[in-house]
XYZ file of C-alpha atoms in Angstrom:
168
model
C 45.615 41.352 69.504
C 42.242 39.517 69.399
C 41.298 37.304 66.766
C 38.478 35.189 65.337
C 38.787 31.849 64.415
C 36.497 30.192 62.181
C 36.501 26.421 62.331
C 35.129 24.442 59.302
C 35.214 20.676 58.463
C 34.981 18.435 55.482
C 32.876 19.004 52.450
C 29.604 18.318 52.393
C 28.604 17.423 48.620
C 29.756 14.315 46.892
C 31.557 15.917 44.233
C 33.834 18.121 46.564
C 34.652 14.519 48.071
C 35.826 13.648 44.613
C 37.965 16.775 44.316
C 39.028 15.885 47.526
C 40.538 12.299 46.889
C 41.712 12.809 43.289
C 43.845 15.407 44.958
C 44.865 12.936 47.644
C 45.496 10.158 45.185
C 47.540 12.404 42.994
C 49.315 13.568 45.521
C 50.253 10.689 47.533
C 48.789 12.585 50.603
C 46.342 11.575 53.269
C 42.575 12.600 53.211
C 43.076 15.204 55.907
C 46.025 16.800 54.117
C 43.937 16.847 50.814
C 40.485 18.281 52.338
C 42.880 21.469 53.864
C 44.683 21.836 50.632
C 41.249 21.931 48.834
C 39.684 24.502 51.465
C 42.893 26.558 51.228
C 42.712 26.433 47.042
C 38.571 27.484 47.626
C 39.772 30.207 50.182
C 43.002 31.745 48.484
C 41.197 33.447 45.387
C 38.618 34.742 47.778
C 41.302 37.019 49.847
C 42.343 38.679 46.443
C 41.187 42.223 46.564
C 39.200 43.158 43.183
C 40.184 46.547 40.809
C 37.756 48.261 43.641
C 39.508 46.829 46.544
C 36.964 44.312 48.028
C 38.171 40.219 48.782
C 35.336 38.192 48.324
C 34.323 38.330 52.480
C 33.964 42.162 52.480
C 31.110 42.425 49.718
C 29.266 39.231 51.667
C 29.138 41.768 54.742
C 28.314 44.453 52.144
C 25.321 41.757 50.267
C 24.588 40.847 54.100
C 24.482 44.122 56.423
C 24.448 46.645 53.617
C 28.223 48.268 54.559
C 31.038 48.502 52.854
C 34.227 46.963 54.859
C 37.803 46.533 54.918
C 38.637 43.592 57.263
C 41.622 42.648 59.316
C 44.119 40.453 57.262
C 42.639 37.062 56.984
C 44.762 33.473 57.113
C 44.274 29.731 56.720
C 45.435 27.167 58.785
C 44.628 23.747 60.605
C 42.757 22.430 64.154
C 42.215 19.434 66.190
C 38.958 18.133 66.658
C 38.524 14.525 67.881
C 41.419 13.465 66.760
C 41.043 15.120 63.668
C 42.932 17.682 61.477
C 40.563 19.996 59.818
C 40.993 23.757 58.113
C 40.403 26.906 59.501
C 39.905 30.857 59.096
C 41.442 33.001 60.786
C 40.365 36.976 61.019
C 43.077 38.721 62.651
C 41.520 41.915 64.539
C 38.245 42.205 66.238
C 37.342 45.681 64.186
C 36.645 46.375 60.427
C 36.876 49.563 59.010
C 33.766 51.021 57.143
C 35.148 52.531 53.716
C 32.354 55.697 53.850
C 33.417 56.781 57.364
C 36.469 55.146 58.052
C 35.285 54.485 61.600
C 35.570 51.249 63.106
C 32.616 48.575 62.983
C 33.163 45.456 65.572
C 32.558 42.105 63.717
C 29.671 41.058 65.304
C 28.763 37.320 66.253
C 25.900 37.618 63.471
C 28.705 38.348 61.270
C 31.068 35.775 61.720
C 27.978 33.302 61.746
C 26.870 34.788 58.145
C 30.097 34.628 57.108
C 30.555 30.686 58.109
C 27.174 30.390 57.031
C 27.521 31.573 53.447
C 30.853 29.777 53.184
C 29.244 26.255 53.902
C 26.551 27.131 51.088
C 28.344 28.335 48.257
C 31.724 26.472 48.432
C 30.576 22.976 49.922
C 32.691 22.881 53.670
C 31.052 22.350 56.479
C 31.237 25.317 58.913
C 31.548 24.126 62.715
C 31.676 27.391 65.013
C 33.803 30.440 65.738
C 35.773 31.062 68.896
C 37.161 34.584 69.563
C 40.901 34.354 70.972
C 43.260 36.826 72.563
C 42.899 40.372 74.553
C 40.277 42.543 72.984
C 40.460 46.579 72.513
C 38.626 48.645 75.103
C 35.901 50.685 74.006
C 35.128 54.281 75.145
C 32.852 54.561 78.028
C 32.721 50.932 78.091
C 32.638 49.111 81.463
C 35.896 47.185 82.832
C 35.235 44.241 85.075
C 38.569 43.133 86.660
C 38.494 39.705 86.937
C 41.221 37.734 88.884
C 42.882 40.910 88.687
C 42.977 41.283 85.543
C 40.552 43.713 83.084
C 37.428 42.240 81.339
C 34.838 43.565 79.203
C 31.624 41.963 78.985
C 30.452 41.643 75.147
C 28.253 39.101 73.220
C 27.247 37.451 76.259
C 30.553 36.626 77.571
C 33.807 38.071 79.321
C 36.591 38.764 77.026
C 40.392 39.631 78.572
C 41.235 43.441 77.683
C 43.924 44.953 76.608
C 45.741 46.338 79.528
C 45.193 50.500 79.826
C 47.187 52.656 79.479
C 47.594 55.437 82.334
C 44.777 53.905 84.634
């Protein structure tokens, strides 16, 4: 299954940087282990679904692109980067579901940017990039390139590894 990885670093305001070392010095934990514990307590609210049924990412696409979403299940975690440990966000499908037509809706690059985007303004973390990992779903009609043997699609300016078919 494909999924999107959001990469983020360390906060970018002075008081977050405070948060960030009380929590270290209280906890007898290193910097890097405090600034992911931080971005997970920041994150963790956000992926609780309101009375309605929206987390906090579905009504930014909604405030954003004007639909209404269900995402894939979204997790936290950790990357390398020079040496570094910092947090990410993980989105684990390729496709949300719109909630008026129940069709699917690819996240789009402009989405995951907004999303990274909006994150890095409101909550203070410094959002890095996005990298889209695994096989992707084939789309009707859409075009298969097979690529050292083995079947591409060509979407968002890039190759992506498909899914094998079935029956072709």
């Amino acid at each position: 299954m494909a999924k999107i990885e959001l990469y983020f670093g360390n906060p970018t305001t002075d008081k977050e940087w405070e948060m960030v070392e009380a929590e270290a010095h209280a906890g007898d934990i290193c910097i890097e282990s405090a600034v992911i514990q931080d971005f997970y307590s920041i994150i963790k609210p956000m992926l609780v679904k309101t009375k309605e049924g929206d987390n906090y990412f579905e009504l930014v696409i909604y405030r954003l692109f004007d639909v209404l979403v269900t995402l894939p299940r979204i997790s936290m975690g950790a990357y390398r980067h020079n040496g570094f440990v910092l947090p990410k966000m993980t989105i684990h499908g390729e496709y949300a579901k719109d909630k008026e037509t129940h069709e699917k809706i690819m996240i789009s690059d402009t989405m995951i940017e907004d999303l990274g985007s909006e994150f890095e303004y409101k909550w203070n973390f410094e959002y890095f990039d996005f990298k889209r990992i695994g096989k992707v779903e084939v789309l009707e009609n859409e075009v298969i390139y097979l690529l050292k043997n083995k079947p591409h699609v060509y979407r968002f300016g890039s190759f992506m590894q498909a899914k094998r078919i079935k029956n072709a």
